Backbone atoms as SQL, in Angstrom:
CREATE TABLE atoms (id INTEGER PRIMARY KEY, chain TEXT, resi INTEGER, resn TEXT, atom TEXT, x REAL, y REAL, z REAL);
INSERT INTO atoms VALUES
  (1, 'A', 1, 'UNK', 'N', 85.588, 89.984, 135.071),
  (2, 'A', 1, 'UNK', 'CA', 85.705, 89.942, 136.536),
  (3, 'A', 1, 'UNK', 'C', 84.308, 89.980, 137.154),
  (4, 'A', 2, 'UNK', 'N', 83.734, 88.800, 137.817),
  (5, 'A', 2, 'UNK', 'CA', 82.606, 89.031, 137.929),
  (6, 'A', 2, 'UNK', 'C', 82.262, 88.907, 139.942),
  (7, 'A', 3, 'UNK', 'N', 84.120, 89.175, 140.482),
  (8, 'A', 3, 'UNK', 'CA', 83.764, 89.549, 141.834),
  (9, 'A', 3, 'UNK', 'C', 83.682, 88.101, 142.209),
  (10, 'A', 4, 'UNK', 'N', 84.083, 87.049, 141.777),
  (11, 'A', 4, 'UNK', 'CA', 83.862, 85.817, 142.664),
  (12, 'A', 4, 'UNK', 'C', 85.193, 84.831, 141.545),
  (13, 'A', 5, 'UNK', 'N', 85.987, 84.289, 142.946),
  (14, 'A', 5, 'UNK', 'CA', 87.614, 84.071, 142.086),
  (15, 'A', 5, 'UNK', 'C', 86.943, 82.233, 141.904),
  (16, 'A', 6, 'UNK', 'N', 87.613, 82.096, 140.456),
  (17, 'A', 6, 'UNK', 'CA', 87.622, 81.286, 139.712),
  (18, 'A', 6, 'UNK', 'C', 88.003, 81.064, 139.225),
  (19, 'A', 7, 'UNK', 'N', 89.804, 80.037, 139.669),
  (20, 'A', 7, 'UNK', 'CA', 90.376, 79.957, 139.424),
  (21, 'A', 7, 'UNK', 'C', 90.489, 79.163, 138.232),
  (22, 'A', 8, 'UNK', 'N', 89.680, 78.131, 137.987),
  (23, 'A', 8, 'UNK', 'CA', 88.680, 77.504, 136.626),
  (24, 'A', 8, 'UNK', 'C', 88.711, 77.883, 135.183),
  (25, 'A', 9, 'UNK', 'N', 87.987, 78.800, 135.610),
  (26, 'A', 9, 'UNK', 'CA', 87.209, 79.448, 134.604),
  (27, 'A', 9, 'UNK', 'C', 88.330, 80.857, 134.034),
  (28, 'A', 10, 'UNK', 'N', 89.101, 81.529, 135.492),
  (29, 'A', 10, 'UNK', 'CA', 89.800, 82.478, 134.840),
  (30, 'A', 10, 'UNK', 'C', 91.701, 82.207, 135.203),
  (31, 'A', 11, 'UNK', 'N', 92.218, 82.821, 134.443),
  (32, 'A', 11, 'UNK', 'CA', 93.855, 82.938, 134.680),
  (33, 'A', 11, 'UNK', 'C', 94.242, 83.423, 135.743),
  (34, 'A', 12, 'UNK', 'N', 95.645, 82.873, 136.381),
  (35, 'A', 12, 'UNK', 'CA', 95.939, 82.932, 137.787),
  (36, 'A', 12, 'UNK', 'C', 95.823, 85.337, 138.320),
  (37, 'A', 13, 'UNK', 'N', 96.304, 85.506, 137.060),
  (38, 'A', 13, 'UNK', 'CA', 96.624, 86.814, 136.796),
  (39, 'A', 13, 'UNK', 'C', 94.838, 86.719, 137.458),
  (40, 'A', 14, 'UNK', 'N', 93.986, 86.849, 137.291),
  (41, 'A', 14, 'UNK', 'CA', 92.929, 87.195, 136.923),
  (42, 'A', 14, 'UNK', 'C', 92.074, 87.033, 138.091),
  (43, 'A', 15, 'UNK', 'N', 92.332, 85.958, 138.969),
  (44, 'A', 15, 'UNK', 'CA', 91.989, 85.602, 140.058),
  (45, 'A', 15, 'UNK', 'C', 92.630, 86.100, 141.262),
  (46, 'A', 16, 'UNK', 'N', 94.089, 86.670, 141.070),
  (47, 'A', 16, 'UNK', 'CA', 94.576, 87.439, 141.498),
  (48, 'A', 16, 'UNK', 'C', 93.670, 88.537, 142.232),
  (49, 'A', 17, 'UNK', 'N', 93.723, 89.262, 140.809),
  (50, 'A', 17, 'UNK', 'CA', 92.847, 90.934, 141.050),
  (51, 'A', 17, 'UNK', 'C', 91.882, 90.806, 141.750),
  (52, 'A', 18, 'UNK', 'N', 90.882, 89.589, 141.793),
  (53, 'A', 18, 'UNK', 'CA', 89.646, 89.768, 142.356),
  (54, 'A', 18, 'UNK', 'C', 89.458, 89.237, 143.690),
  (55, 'A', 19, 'UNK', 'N', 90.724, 88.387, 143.848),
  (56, 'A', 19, 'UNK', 'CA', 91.303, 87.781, 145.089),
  (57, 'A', 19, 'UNK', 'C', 91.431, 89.315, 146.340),
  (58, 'A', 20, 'UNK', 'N', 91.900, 90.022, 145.342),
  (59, 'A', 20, 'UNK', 'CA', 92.934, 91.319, 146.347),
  (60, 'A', 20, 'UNK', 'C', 91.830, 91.939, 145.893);
């Protein structure tokens, strides 16, 4: 999680968290 969503690079789950 590097605080900037990427949806790309990471899983929807994942982009989620950093989304919220």
């Amino acid at each position: 999680k590097t605080g900037v969503n990427k949806p790309e690079l990471l899983p929807k789950e994942e982009t989620t968290v950093i989304d919220v």
